[in-house]
GROMACS .gro file of C-alpha atoms in nm:
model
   86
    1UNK     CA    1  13.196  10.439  16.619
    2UNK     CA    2  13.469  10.268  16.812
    3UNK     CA    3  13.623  10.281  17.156
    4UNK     CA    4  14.015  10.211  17.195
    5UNK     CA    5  14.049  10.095  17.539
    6UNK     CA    6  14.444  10.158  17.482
    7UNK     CA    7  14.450  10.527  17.370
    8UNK     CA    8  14.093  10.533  17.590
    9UNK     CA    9  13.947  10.760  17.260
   10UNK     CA   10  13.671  10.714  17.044
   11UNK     CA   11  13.686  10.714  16.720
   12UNK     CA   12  13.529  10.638  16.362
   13UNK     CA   13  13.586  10.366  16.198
   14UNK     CA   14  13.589  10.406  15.789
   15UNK     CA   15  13.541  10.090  15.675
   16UNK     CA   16  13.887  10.017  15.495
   17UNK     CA   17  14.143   9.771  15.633
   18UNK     CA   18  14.527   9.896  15.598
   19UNK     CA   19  14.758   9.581  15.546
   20UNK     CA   20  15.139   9.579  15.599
   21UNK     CA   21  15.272   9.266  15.304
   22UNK     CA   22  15.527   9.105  15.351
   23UNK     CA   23  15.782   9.174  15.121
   24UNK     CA   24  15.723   9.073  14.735
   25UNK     CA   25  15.394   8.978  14.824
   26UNK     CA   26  15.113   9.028  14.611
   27UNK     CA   27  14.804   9.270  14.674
   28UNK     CA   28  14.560   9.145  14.450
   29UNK     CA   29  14.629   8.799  14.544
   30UNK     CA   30  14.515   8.917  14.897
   31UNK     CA   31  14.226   9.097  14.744
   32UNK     CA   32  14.117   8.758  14.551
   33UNK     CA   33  14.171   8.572  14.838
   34UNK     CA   34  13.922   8.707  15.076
   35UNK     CA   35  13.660   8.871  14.780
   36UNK     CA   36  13.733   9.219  14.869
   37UNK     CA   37  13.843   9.545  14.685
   38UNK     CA   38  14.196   9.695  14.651
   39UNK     CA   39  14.139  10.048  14.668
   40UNK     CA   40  14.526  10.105  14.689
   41UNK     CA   41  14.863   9.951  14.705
   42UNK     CA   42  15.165  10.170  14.817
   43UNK     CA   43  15.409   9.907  14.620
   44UNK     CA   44  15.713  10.101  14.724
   45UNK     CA   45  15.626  10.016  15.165
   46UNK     CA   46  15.446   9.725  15.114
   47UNK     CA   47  15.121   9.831  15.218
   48UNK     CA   48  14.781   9.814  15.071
   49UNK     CA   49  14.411   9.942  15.166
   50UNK     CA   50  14.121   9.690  15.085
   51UNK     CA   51  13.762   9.802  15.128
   52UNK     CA   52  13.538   9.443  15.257
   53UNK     CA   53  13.184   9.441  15.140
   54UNK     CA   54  12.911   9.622  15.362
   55UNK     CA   55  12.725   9.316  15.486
   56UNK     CA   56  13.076   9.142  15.614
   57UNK     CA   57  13.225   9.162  15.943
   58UNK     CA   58  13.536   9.396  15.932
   59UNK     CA   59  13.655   9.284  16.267
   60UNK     CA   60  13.643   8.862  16.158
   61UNK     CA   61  13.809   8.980  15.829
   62UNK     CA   62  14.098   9.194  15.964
   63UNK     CA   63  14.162   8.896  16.183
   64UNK     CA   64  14.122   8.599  15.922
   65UNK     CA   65  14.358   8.872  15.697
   66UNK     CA   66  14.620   8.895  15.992
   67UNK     CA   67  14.682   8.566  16.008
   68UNK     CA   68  14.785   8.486  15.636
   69UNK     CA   69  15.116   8.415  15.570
   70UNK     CA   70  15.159   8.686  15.362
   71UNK     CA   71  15.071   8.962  15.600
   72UNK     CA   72  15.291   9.154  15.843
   73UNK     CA   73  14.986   9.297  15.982
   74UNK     CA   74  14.630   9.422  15.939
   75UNK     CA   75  14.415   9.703  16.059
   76UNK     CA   76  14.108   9.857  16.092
   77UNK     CA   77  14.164  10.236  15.958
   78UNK     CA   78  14.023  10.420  16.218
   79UNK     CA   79  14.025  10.795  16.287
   80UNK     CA   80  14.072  10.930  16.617
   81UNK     CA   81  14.205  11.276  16.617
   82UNK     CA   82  13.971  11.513  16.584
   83UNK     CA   83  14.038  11.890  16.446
   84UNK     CA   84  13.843  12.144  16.588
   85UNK     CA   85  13.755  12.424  16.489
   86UNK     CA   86  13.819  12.760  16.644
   0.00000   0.00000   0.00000
């Protein structure tokens, strides 16, 4: 569980990080680079979702991943809308 002190919402964090490449930039090299898995790559908008192993710090990671030079950005996928149901 999470708290966004920008939206002020909780939410639930899944465990995957989304990454925006930079174009021509390659996914797996990302994946190799920091020992995590590619779960998907969206080739077509430059984005891929990497699962990190359980025992790692997602928050480190997503930071050490923002900062390569082959990374737009990085995020934590978090969900924060809730449905409810009637």
């Amino acid at each position: 569980i999470a708290y966004n002190s920008r939206t002020g919402q909780i939410g639930i964090i899944q465990g995957d990080i989304i990454v925006k490449l930079r174009p021509h930039y390659n996914a797996e090299e990302i994946a190799a680079t920091f020992n995590i898995e590619l779960v998907n790559h969206f080739n077509l908008i430059n984005t891929a979702v990497y699962r990190p192993s359980r025992n790692g710090d997602i928050f480190s990671l997503t930071d050490n991943i923002s900062s390569h030079s082959g990374v737009e950005f990085a995020e934590i996928d978090v969900i924060e809308n809730f449905s409810i149901a009637k």
